[in-house]
Each structure stands twice: as structure tokens, then as C-alpha cells.
Tab-separated table of C-alpha atoms in Angstrom:
chain	number	residue	atom	x	y	z
A	1	LEU	CA	-1.539	12.610	10.331
A	2	GLY	CA	-1.124	8.656	9.336
A	3	ILE	CA	2.135	8.741	12.177
A	4	TYR	CA	-0.552	10.544	14.439
A	5	ILE	CA	-2.741	8.232	13.996
A	6	TYR	CA	-0.580	5.538	14.342
A	7	ASN	CA	-0.108	6.668	17.643
A	8	ALA	CA	-2.805	7.355	19.053
A	9	PHE	CA	-5.100	4.619	17.816
A	10	LEU	CA	-2.723	1.711	16.937
A	11	SER	CA	-0.141	1.590	19.013
A	12	GLN	CA	-1.531	-0.408	21.178
A	13	SER	CA	-3.177	-3.298	18.444
A	14	THR	CA	-1.324	-5.567	17.201
A	15	TYR	CA	1.038	-6.151	14.058
A	16	ARG	CA	-1.534	-8.250	11.501
A	17	THR	CA	-4.116	-5.365	13.138
A	18	ILE	CA	-2.257	-2.872	11.853
A	19	PHE	CA	-1.559	-4.356	8.716
A	20	MET	CA	-4.971	-6.137	8.178
A	21	ILE	CA	-6.662	-1.913	8.239
A	22	ASN	CA	-3.002	-1.036	6.552
A	23	GLY	CA	-4.436	-3.082	3.647
A	24	LEU	CA	-7.617	-2.335	4.072
A	25	VAL	CA	-7.719	1.434	3.373
A	26	TRP	CA	-4.704	1.255	0.888
A	27	THR	CA	-7.470	-0.844	-0.472
A	28	VAL	CA	-10.546	1.510	-0.645
A	29	ILE	CA	-8.540	4.378	-1.305
A	30	ASN	CA	-7.080	3.314	-4.089
A	31	LEU	CA	-10.614	2.089	-4.918
A	32	ILE	CA	-12.220	5.608	-4.566
A	33	SER	CA	-9.354	7.006	-7.291
A	34	CYS	CA	-10.955	4.935	-9.858
A	35	ALA	CA	-13.987	7.263	-10.081
A	36	VAL	CA	-11.780	9.710	-11.504
A	37	PHE	CA	-11.745	6.796	-14.758
A	38	LEU	CA	-15.086	6.540	-14.518
A	39	ARG	CA	-15.406	10.952	-14.395
A	40	TRP	CA	-17.808	10.285	-10.660
A	41	ASN	CA	-15.958	13.255	-9.842
A	42	LEU	CA	-17.243	14.985	-12.063
A	43	LEU	CA	-20.537	15.056	-10.807
A	44	VAL	CA	-20.539	15.417	-7.462
A	45	GLY	CA	-19.045	18.548	-8.399
A	46	ILE	CA	-15.529	18.048	-7.490
A	47	PRO	CA	-12.286	18.664	-9.929
A	48	ASP	CA	-10.260	16.094	-11.004
A	49	GLU	CA	-7.259	17.728	-10.247
A	50	PHE	CA	-8.646	18.392	-6.771
A	51	PHE	CA	-9.909	14.917	-6.654
A	52	VAL	CA	-6.428	13.315	-7.271
A	53	LEU	CA	-4.383	15.918	-5.289
A	54	GLY	CA	-6.641	14.740	-2.038
A	55	SER	CA	-6.130	10.883	-3.257
A	56	GLN	CA	-2.756	11.035	-3.441
A	57	ALA	CA	-2.825	12.972	-0.154
A	58	LEU	CA	-4.238	10.063	0.951
A	59	MET	CA	-1.971	6.878	-0.296
A	60	GLN	CA	0.780	9.107	1.177
A	61	MET	CA	-0.458	9.225	4.828
A	62	VAL	CA	-1.222	5.660	4.671
A	63	LEU	CA	2.131	4.475	3.365
A	64	GLN	CA	3.806	6.414	5.548
A	65	PHE	CA	0.321	4.960	8.432
A	66	GLY	CA	2.068	1.049	6.814
A	67	TRP	CA	6.220	2.295	6.897
A	68	VAL	CA	5.866	2.942	10.496
A	69	PRO	CA	4.694	-0.793	12.037
A	70	GLY	CA	7.471	-2.805	9.867
A	71	VAL	CA	10.057	-0.551	11.062
A	72	VAL	CA	9.286	-1.258	14.419
A	73	LEU	CA	9.010	-5.586	13.685
A	74	MET	CA	12.224	-5.327	11.555
A	75	SER	CA	13.986	-3.267	14.815
A	76	HIS	CA	12.221	-6.286	16.920
A	77	LEU	CA	13.478	-8.616	15.369
A	78	CYS	CA	16.794	-8.020	14.087
A	79	HIS	CA	20.036	-9.108	16.111
A	80	GLU	CA	22.381	-5.989	17.100
A	81	GLY	CA	24.823	-4.738	14.968
A	82	MET	CA	22.494	-5.504	12.216
A	83	GLU	CA	20.124	-2.882	12.011
A	84	ALA	CA	21.894	-0.174	9.086
A	85	THR	CA	20.996	-3.893	7.226
A	86	MET	CA	17.856	-4.832	7.991
A	87	TYR	CA	16.428	-2.055	6.709
A	88	ALA	CA	18.344	-2.329	3.677
A	89	ILE	CA	16.807	-5.277	2.585
A	90	MET	CA	13.148	-4.163	3.523
A	91	ALA	CA	14.119	-1.239	1.917
A	92	GLY	CA	15.220	-3.715	-0.897
A	93	SER	CA	12.589	-6.062	-0.557
A	94	GLN	CA	10.082	-2.667	-1.273
A	95	ASN	CA	11.335	-1.471	-4.551
A	96	LEU	CA	11.830	-4.889	-5.631
A	97	GLY	CA	7.347	-5.404	-4.760
A	98	SER	CA	7.255	-1.377	-6.918
A	99	ASN	CA	8.999	-2.290	-10.242
A	100	ILE	CA	6.531	-5.904	-9.492
A	101	SER	CA	3.948	-3.971	-9.247
A	102	TYR	CA	5.252	-1.661	-12.087
A	103	PHE	CA	5.325	-4.225	-14.148
A	104	THR	CA	2.481	-6.585	-13.744
A	105	GLY	CA	0.499	-2.764	-14.360
A	106	ALA	CA	2.346	-2.294	-17.673
A	107	TYR	CA	1.125	-6.060	-18.940
A	108	LEU	CA	-2.269	-5.348	-17.872
A	109	LEU	CA	-2.394	-2.386	-19.478
A	110	GLN	CA	-1.399	-3.491	-22.499
A	111	VAL	CA	-3.906	-6.810	-21.674
A	112	PHE	CA	-6.285	-4.288	-21.394
A	113	GLU	CA	-5.638	-2.398	-24.850
A	114	VAL	CA	-5.113	1.123	-22.684
A	115	GLN	CA	-2.317	1.986	-25.110
A	116	PRO	CA	-2.294	5.603	-24.945
A	117	SER	CA	0.192	6.675	-28.357
A	118	GLY	CA	-0.486	10.244	-27.781
A	119	ASP	CA	-2.903	11.050	-30.612
A	120	GLN	CA	-5.352	13.719	-31.776
A	121	ASN	CA	-8.563	11.701	-31.397
A	122	GLU	CA	-8.273	8.599	-29.046
A	123	ALA	CA	-10.083	8.899	-25.912
A	124	GLY	CA	-11.234	5.132	-27.217
A	125	GLN	CA	-7.970	3.773	-25.854
A	126	PHE	CA	-9.060	4.963	-21.873
A	127	GLU	CA	-11.989	2.949	-22.312
A	128	ASN	CA	-10.330	0.180	-20.239
A	129	LEU	CA	-8.798	1.819	-17.937
A	130	TRP	CA	-11.085	2.068	-14.832
A	131	ILE	CA	-10.783	-2.169	-15.026
A	132	VAL	CA	-7.069	-2.354	-14.165
A	133	ALA	CA	-6.972	0.279	-12.011
A	134	VAL	CA	-9.515	-1.745	-9.832
A	135	ILE	CA	-7.876	-4.863	-10.843
A	136	SER	CA	-4.465	-3.489	-9.690
A	137	SER	CA	-7.034	-1.942	-5.922
A	138	LEU	CA	-8.056	-5.453	-5.219
A	139	GLY	CA	-4.109	-7.038	-5.949
A	140	GLY	CA	-3.402	-4.699	-2.142
A	141	LEU	CA	-6.270	-7.443	-0.988
A	142	VAL	CA	-3.400	-10.477	-1.669
A	143	PRO	CA	-0.944	-10.035	0.675
A	144	LEU	CA	-3.341	-9.675	3.633
A	145	VAL	CA	-4.120	-13.445	2.923
A	146	PHE	CA	-0.369	-14.353	4.484
A	147	LEU	CA	-0.658	-12.305	7.532
A	148	PRO	CA	-1.822	-15.139	9.755
A	149	TYR	CA	1.527	-16.432	8.739
A	150	LEU	CA	4.299	-14.288	8.059
A	151	ILE	CA	2.821	-11.297	10.433
A	152	PRO	CA	4.116	-11.772	14.991
A	153	ASP	CA	0.465	-11.647	16.619
A	154	ALA	CA	1.991	-9.502	18.783
A	155	ARG	CA	1.953	-6.324	19.976
A	156	PRO	CA	4.570	-3.065	18.492
A	157	ASP	CA	5.682	-2.358	22.686
A	158	GLU	CA	5.933	-5.923	23.245
A	159	LYS	CA	9.042	-7.589	23.182
A	160	LEU	CA	9.231	-11.623	20.511
A	161	VAL	CA	13.186	-11.898	20.247
A	162	ASN	CA	15.348	-12.379	23.481
A	163	HIS	CA	18.794	-11.642	21.772
A	164	GLN	CA	20.837	-13.154	24.887
A	165	THR	CA	19.210	-16.379	24.033
A	166	ALA	CA	18.805	-16.404	20.990
A	167	GLN	CA	22.907	-16.217	20.099
């Protein structure tokens, strides 16, 4: 579905626009997911299982939605014969970013004293979980500040580098 949306609506947009929309949609979906921590989903009659499953499906769609233009951008910037190396660097960078976010999340859980041990009647340990989730969701907006400086203002169908003159 994410690839269909990209092809149907955003394939003629600039990289900056695509990444901006992706970042904003990702943040909104993450913020909506915070509703489960506050139990708002039950107020509108959506069971936890369906709410979590639906939000996770949407997050995967947005993840793919953002991956496609990233791969296209890298393919335009990559010299012939270096495609596998560039793809590996891109995948490694994404893995590094994921690990940094996991450690940051664990740190925030500790700071906000969300440290359940699995004991009975420890619901109080989750009182601040929604705050951590909101901070985590809003943290996804930080990279959007750097878009004008790091991402070219070009469409995916435009040639970015003339590899004959760049060598």
C-alpha cells in the first residue's frame, strides 16, 4: 500500500517533500499509538489488540513509503559498480539509527521511572509511559530540520549527478 501511494501520488514530488510528508505521517501515527497508553482507544470502543495491530500495520506501510525514495536517491548518487556498497552503507546507517533509538528509549524509560519488574499490581510503573511515548514520537521530527541541508531539492526522476563528468 505504501509503494502504491508513493507511485500514485508522490513519485513526481521532490525528495524533500516526500521525506517531510513521511516524517510527519510517522509522527502522527506514533502519537495516535500513544492513545493506547492513556486507554483512549477503549473510550471509542476499539480493543487494545485491534488498535495496536492497526497502528503497527500503518507504521510498516510508512516505513516502506520512506524506504523507496531513499533507495532511489542513493541509486542516483551512486557510481556504477558501487551499488552494493552504497546499499550496505544505507542499511548499516539505518541499523545504527535504530540501535541509537532503542538505547535512547531505554534511557527515557529509566528517567521517567517506567521500570516494571513483572510483579502483580504494578500498574503505577506505567503512569509515565505515555510521556515517554510522546517524547519518542516527537523525536522523529528532529531530522526534518536537516532536510534542506542534506537532501537535494529534486524529483526522483531527475538525474542528480553526471557520472561521466564526476569521475
